Coordinates of C-alpha atoms in Angstrom, one line a residue:
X1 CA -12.1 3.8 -47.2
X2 CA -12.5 6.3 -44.3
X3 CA -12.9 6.3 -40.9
X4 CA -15.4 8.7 -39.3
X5 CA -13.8 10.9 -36.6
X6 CA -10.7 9.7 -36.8
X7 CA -8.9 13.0 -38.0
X8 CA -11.0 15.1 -35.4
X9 CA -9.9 12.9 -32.1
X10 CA -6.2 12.9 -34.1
X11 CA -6.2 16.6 -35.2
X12 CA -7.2 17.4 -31.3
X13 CA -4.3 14.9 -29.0
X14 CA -2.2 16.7 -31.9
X15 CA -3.2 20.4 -30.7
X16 CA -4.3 21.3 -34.5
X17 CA -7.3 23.5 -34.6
X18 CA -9.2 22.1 -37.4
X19 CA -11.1 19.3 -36.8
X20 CA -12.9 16.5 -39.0
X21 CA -17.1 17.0 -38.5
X22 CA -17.6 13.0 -38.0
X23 CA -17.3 11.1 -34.9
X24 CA -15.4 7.8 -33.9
X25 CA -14.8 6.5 -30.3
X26 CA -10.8 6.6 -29.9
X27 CA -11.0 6.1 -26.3
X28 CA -12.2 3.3 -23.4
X29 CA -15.2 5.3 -22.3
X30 CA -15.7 2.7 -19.9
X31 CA -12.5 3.0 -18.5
X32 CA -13.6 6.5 -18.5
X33 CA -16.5 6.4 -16.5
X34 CA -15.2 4.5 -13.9
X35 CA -12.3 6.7 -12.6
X36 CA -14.6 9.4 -13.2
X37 CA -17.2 7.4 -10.7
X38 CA -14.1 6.8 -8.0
X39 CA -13.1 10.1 -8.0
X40 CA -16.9 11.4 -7.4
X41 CA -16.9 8.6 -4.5
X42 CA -14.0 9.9 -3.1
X43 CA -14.9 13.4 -3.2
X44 CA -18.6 12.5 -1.4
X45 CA -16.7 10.4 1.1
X46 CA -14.0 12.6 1.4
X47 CA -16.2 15.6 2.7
X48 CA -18.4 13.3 5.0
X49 CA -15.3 12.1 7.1
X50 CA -13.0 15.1 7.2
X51 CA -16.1 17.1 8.6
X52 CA -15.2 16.5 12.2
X53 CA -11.4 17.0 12.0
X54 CA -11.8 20.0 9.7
X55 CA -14.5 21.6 12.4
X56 CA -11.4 21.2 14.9
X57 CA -8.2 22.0 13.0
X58 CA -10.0 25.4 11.3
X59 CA -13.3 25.7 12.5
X60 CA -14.3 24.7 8.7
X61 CA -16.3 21.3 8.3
X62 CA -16.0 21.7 4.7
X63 CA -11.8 22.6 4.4
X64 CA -10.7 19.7 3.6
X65 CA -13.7 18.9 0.9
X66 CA -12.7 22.5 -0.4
X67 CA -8.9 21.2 -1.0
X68 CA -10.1 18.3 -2.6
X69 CA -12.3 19.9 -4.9
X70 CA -8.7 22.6 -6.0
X71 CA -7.2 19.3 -6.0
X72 CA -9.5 17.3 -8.5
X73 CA -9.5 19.9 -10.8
X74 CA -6.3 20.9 -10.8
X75 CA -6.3 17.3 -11.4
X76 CA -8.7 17.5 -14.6
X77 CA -6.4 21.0 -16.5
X78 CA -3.6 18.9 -15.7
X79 CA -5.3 15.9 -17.4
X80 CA -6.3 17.8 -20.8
X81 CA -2.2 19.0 -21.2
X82 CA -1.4 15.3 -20.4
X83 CA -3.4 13.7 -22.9
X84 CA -2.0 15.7 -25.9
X85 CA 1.9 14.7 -25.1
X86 CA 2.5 11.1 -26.8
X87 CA 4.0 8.1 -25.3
X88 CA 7.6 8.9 -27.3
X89 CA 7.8 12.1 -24.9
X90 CA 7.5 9.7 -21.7
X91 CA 9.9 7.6 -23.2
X92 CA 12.8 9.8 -24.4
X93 CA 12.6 11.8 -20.7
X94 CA 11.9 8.8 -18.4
X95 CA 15.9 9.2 -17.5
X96 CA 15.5 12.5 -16.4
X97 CA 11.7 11.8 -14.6
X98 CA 13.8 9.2 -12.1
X99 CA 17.2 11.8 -11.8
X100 CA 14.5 14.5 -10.1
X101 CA 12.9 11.9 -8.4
X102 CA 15.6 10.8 -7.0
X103 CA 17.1 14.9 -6.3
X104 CA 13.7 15.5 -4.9
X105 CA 13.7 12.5 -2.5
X106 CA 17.1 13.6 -1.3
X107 CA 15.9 17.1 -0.8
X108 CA 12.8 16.6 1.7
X109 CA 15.1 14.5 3.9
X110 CA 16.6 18.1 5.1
X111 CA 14.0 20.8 4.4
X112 CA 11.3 18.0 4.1
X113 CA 7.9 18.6 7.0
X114 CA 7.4 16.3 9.3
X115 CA 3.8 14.8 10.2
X116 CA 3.2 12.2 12.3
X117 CA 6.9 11.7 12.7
X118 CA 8.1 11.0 8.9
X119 CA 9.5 13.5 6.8
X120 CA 7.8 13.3 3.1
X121 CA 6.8 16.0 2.1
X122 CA 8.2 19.1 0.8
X123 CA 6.6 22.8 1.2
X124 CA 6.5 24.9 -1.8
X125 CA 4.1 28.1 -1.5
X126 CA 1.3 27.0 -0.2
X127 CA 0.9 23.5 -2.0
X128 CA 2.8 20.2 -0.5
X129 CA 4.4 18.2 -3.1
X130 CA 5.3 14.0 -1.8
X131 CA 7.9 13.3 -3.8
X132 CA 7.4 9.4 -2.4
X133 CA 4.1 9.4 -4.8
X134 CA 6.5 10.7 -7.7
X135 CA 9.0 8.2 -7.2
X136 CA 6.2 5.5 -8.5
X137 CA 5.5 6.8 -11.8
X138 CA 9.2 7.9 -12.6
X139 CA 10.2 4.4 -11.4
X140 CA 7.5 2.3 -13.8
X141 CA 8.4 5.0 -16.6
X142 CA 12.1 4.1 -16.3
X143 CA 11.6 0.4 -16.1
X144 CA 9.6 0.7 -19.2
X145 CA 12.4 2.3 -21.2
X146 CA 14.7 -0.2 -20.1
X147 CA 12.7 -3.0 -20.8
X148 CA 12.4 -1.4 -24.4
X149 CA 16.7 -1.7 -24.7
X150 CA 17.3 -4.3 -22.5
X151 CA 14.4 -7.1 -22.7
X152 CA 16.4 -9.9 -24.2
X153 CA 19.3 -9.0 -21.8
X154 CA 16.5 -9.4 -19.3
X155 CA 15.2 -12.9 -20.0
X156 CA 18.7 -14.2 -20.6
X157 CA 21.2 -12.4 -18.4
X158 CA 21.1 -12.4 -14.6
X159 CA 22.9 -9.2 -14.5
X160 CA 20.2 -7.4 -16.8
X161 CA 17.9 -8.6 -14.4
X162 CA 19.3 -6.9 -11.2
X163 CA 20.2 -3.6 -13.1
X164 CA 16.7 -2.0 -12.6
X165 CA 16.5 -3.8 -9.2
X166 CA 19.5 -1.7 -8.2
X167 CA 17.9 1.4 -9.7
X168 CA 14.3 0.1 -7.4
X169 CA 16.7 -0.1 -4.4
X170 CA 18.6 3.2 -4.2
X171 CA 15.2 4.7 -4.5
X172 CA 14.3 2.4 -1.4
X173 CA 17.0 3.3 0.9
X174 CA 15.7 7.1 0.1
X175 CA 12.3 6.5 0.9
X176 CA 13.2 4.2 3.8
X177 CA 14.9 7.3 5.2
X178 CA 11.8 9.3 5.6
X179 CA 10.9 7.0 6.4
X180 CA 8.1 5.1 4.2
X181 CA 7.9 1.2 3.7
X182 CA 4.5 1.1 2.6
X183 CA 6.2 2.7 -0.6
X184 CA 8.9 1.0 -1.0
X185 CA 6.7 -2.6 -1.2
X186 CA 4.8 -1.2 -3.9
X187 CA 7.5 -0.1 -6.1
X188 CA 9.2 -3.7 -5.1
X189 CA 6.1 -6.1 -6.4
X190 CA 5.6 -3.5 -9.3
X191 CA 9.1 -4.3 -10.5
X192 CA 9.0 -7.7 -9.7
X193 CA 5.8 -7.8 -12.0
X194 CA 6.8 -6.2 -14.8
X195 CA 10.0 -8.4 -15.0
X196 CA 7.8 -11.2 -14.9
X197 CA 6.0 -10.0 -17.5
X198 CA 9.4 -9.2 -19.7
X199 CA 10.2 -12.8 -19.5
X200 CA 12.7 -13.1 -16.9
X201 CA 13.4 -16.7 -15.5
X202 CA 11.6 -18.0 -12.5
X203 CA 14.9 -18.9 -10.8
X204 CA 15.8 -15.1 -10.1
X205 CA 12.0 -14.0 -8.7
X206 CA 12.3 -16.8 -6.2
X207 CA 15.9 -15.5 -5.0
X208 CA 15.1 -11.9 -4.9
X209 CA 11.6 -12.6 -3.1
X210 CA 13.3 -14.6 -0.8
X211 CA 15.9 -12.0 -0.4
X212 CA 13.2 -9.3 -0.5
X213 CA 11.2 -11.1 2.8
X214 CA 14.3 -11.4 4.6
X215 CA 14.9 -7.4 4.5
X216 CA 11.3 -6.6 5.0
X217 CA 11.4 -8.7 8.1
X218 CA 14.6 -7.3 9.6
X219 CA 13.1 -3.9 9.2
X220 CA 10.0 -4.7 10.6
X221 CA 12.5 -5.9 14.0
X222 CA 14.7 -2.7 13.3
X223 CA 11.5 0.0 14.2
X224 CA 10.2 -0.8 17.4
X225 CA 6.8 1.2 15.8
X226 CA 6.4 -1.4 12.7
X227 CA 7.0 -4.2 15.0
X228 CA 3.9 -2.8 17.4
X229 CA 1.8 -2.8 13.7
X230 CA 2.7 -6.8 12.8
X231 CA 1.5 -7.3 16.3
X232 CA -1.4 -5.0 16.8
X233 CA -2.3 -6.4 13.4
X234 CA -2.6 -10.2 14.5
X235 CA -4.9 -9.2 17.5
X236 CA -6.0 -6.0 17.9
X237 CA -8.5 -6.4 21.0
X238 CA -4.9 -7.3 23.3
X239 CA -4.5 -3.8 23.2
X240 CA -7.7 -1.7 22.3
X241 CA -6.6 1.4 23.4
X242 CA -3.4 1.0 22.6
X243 CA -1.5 0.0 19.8
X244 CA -4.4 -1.6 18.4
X245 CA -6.6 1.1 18.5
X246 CA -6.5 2.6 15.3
X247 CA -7.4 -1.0 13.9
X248 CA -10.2 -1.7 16.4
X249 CA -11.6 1.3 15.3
X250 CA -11.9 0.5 11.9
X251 CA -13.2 -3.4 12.2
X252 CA -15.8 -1.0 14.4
X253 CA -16.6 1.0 11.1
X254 CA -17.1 -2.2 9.3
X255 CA -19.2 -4.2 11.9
X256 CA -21.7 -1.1 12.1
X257 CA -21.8 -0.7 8.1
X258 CA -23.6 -4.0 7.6
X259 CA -25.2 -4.6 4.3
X260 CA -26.4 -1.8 3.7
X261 CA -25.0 1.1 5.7
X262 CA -25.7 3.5 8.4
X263 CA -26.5 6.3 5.7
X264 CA -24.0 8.9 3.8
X265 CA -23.0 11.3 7.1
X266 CA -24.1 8.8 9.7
X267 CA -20.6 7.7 10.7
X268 CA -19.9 7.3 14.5
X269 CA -15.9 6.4 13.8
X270 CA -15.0 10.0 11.8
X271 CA -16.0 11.4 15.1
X272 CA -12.0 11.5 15.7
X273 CA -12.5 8.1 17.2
X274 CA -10.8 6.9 14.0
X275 CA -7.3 8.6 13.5
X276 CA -6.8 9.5 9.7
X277 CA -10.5 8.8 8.7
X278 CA -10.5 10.9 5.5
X279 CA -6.7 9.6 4.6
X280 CA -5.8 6.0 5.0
X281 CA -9.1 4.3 6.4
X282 CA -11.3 6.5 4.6
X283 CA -12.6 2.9 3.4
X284 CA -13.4 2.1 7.0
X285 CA -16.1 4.8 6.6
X286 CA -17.2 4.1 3.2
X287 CA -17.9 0.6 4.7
X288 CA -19.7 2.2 8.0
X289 CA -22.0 4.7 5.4
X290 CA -22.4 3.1 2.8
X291 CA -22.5 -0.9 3.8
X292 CA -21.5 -4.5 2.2
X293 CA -23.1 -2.8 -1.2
X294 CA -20.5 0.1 -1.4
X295 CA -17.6 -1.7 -0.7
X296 CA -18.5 -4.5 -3.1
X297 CA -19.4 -1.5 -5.9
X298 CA -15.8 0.3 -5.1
X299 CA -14.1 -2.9 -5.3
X300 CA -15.6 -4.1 -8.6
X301 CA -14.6 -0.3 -10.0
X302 CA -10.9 -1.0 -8.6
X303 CA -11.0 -4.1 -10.1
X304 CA -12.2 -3.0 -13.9
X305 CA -9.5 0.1 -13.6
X306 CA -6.4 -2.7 -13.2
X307 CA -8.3 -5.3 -15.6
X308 CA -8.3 -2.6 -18.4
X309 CA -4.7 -1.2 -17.9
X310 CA -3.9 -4.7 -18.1
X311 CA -6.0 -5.5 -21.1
X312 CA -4.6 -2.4 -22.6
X313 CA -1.1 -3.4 -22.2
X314 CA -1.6 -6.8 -23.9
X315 CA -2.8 -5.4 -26.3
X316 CA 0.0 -2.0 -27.3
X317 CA 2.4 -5.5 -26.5
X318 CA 0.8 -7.0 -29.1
X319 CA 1.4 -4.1 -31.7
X320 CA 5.4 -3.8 -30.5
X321 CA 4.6 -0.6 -28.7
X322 CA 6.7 -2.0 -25.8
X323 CA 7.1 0.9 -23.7
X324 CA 3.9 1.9 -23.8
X325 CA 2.4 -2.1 -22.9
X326 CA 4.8 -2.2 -20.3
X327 CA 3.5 0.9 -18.5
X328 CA 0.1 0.2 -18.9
X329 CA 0.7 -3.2 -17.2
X330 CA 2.6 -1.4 -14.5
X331 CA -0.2 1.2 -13.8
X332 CA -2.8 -1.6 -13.4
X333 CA -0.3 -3.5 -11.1
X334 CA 0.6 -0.4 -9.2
X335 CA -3.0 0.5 -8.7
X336 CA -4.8 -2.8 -7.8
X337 CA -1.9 -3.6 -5.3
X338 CA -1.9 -0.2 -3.8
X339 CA -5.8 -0.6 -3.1
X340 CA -5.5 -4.6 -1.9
X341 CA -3.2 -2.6 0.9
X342 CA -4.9 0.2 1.7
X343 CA -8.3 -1.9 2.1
X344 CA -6.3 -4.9 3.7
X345 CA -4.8 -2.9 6.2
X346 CA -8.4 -1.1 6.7
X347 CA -10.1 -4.3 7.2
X348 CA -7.3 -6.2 9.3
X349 CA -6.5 -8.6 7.1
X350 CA -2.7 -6.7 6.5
X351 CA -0.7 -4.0 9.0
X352 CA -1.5 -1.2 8.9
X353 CA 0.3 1.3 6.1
X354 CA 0.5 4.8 5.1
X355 CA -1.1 4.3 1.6
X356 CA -3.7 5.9 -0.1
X357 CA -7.0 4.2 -1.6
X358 CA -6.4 5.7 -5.4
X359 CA -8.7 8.5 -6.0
X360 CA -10.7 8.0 -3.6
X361 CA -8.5 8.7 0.1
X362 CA -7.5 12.7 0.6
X363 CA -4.0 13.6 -0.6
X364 CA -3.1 15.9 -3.7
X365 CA 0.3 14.3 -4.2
X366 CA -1.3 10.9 -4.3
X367 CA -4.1 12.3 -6.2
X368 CA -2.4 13.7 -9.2
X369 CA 0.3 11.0 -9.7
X370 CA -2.7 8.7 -9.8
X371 CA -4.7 10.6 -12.2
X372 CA -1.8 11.3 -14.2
X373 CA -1.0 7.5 -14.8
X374 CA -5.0 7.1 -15.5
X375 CA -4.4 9.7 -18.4
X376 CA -1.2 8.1 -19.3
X377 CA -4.0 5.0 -20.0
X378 CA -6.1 6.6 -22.2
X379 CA -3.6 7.8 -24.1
X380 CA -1.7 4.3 -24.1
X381 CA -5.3 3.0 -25.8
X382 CA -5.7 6.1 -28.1
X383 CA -2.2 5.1 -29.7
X384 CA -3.4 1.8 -29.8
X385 CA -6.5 2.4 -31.5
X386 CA -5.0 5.0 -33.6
X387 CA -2.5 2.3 -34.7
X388 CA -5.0 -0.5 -35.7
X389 CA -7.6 2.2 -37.5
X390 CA -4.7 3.6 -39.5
X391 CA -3.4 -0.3 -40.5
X392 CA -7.6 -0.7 -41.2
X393 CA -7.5 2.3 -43.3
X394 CA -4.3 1.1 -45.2
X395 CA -5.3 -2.3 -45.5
X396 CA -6.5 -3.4 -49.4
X397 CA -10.1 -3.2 -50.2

């Protein structure tokens, strides 16, 4: 019994030139689809709201759009190389991924550039590498591997459960120093989910969630800045023009969007009345443009993205491909999370944070780490279809 395609999709992720002549679906086009629909979203939005800023910085409306377009497919080459290296690769260099994380986050705290007051990002050539967006895929790979050696230890030891907590706070105090807490409570809840999902007992998440509140509050009191956010954030009209204005300016987006929009390129707000329009709230301007209907479509894309990493990792779990169920699982956390705060904080319903809407805000650093995990998906489901077709295959007529 044969399965058409099945040599040409495997002869091709291999890198061997011949190829079978039949055809078999080894891959979520769905999944597909929708990251390729974000990313066309976020390019279209992207260009509408940097328009103003990029007319002022370089007397280019379109700069900005012409970096994202480098950036997307620089994104795509990057993509095809990605797809071909299988998940053993990720797993036997995860150690080394988190060691230059980690050298990398040491590094831009003395030659890093500074914008806006934090130091993230490091200047090589003409690109700007944020080694903060690193740190989350080298983290998830890590905790992975680990999870691979040390599950049992996990579920039944206390100390195997604060090992790759450790490991998450080193990386915290680093990225606090630039500093960046918006990161540092995604790679928490991240970790904190993929324990969960290893098994670990119920008792140690409610003592290191406890003990995780506690420090975000006291460095929320440490920064006189974060403290203006928490309380800009419960009222922003006590202080319009003020500390609340960034946020007032957003819920102003939103109110004019309505249901269905002002029109793609009618925004009022990216007319530099909304700091950081093409960045952090670029969803504040998707909502003005494109109404109720775009935000509910962007959401329901977010939503399928996490839903299928999460499907995919039940299911390479299911198959003892550990590592590569575990990732997945952390990729959909990572991603849905990462969006709840970007469009929280956009809508007022969280502060406000430095974090990108994945694929769809402005930012190569965030941009390619993101699409990288994505790949790291569809190669995750390859594997597992591979796996399945070749048991079909072997399986008795």
């Amino acid at each position: 019994m044969t399965i058409p395609g099945l040599g040409k999709f495997k002869n091709w992720l291999a890198g061997n030139v011949e190829a079978d002549t039949t055809d078999i679906v080894m891959y979520d086009r769905t999944l597909v689809w929708m990251i390729l629909g974000l990313a066309v979203i976020g390019f279209i939005m992207v260009t509408s709201a940097s328009m103003p800023v990029g007319q002022r910085l370089a007397k280019d409306p379109f700069i900005f759009a012409q970096r994202d377009a480098i950036y997307l497919l620089l994104c795509f080459a990057l993509s095809l190389v990605t797809l071909r290296i299988p998940m053993d690769f990720w797993l036997r260099y995860s150690n080394v991924m988190l060691l230059c994380t980690i050298m990398m986050l040491v590094v831009v705290l003395f030659v890093g550039s500074s914008v806006n007051g934090a130091s993230r990002w490091v200047a090589i050539g003409p690109l700007r590498i944020q080694p903060a967006e690193l740190s989350k895929l080298s983290l998830f790979c890590y905790l992975s591997s680990y999870l691979v050696r040390k599950v049992e230890e996990v579920r039944n030891n206390f100390w195997g459960f604060c090992k790759p907590m450790g490991v998450m706070v080193a990386l915290a105090i680093l990225l606090l120093a630039q500093p960046d807490l918006g990161t540092v409570i995604v790679l928490f809840v991240t970790t904190l989910a993929l324990l969960f999902l290893a098994g670990a007992k119920l008792w140690q998440f409610l003592a290191i969630i406890g003990c995780g509140i506690f420090a975000v509050c006291v460095l929320i009191v440490a920064e006189p800045y974060r403290m203006r956010r928490v309380t800009s954030f419960l009222n922003p009209w006590d202080d319009p023009f003020g500390s609340g204005y960034q946020l007032t300016q957003s819920l102003m987006a939103f109110g004019r969007g309505s249901f269905f929009g002002q029109g793609l390129g009618n925004s009022v707000q990216k007319l530099e009345y909304l700091p950081e329009a093409h960045t952090d709230f670029i969803f504040s301007i998707l909502a003005e443009e494109l109404g109720y209907f775009g935000v509910v479509l962007v959401l329901a894309m977010v939503f399928f993205v996490a839903f299928r990493a999460m499907m995919i990792g039940r299911r390479a779990l299911q198959l003892n491909q550990r590592f590569s169920g575990f990732l997945a699982c952390a990729i959909g956390v990572w991603f849905s999370f990462q969006a709840f705060i970007n469009v929280g904080a956009a809508a007022g319903m969280l502060p406000t944070k430095g974090l990108t809407l994945p694929l769809v805000s402005y930012g190569g650093s965030s941009l390619i780490v993101m699409s990288t995990a994505i790949v790291l998906l569809l190669r995750i489901d390859y594997e597992v279809r591979l796996t399945k077709a070749q048991a079909f295959v072997r399986s008795p007529k």
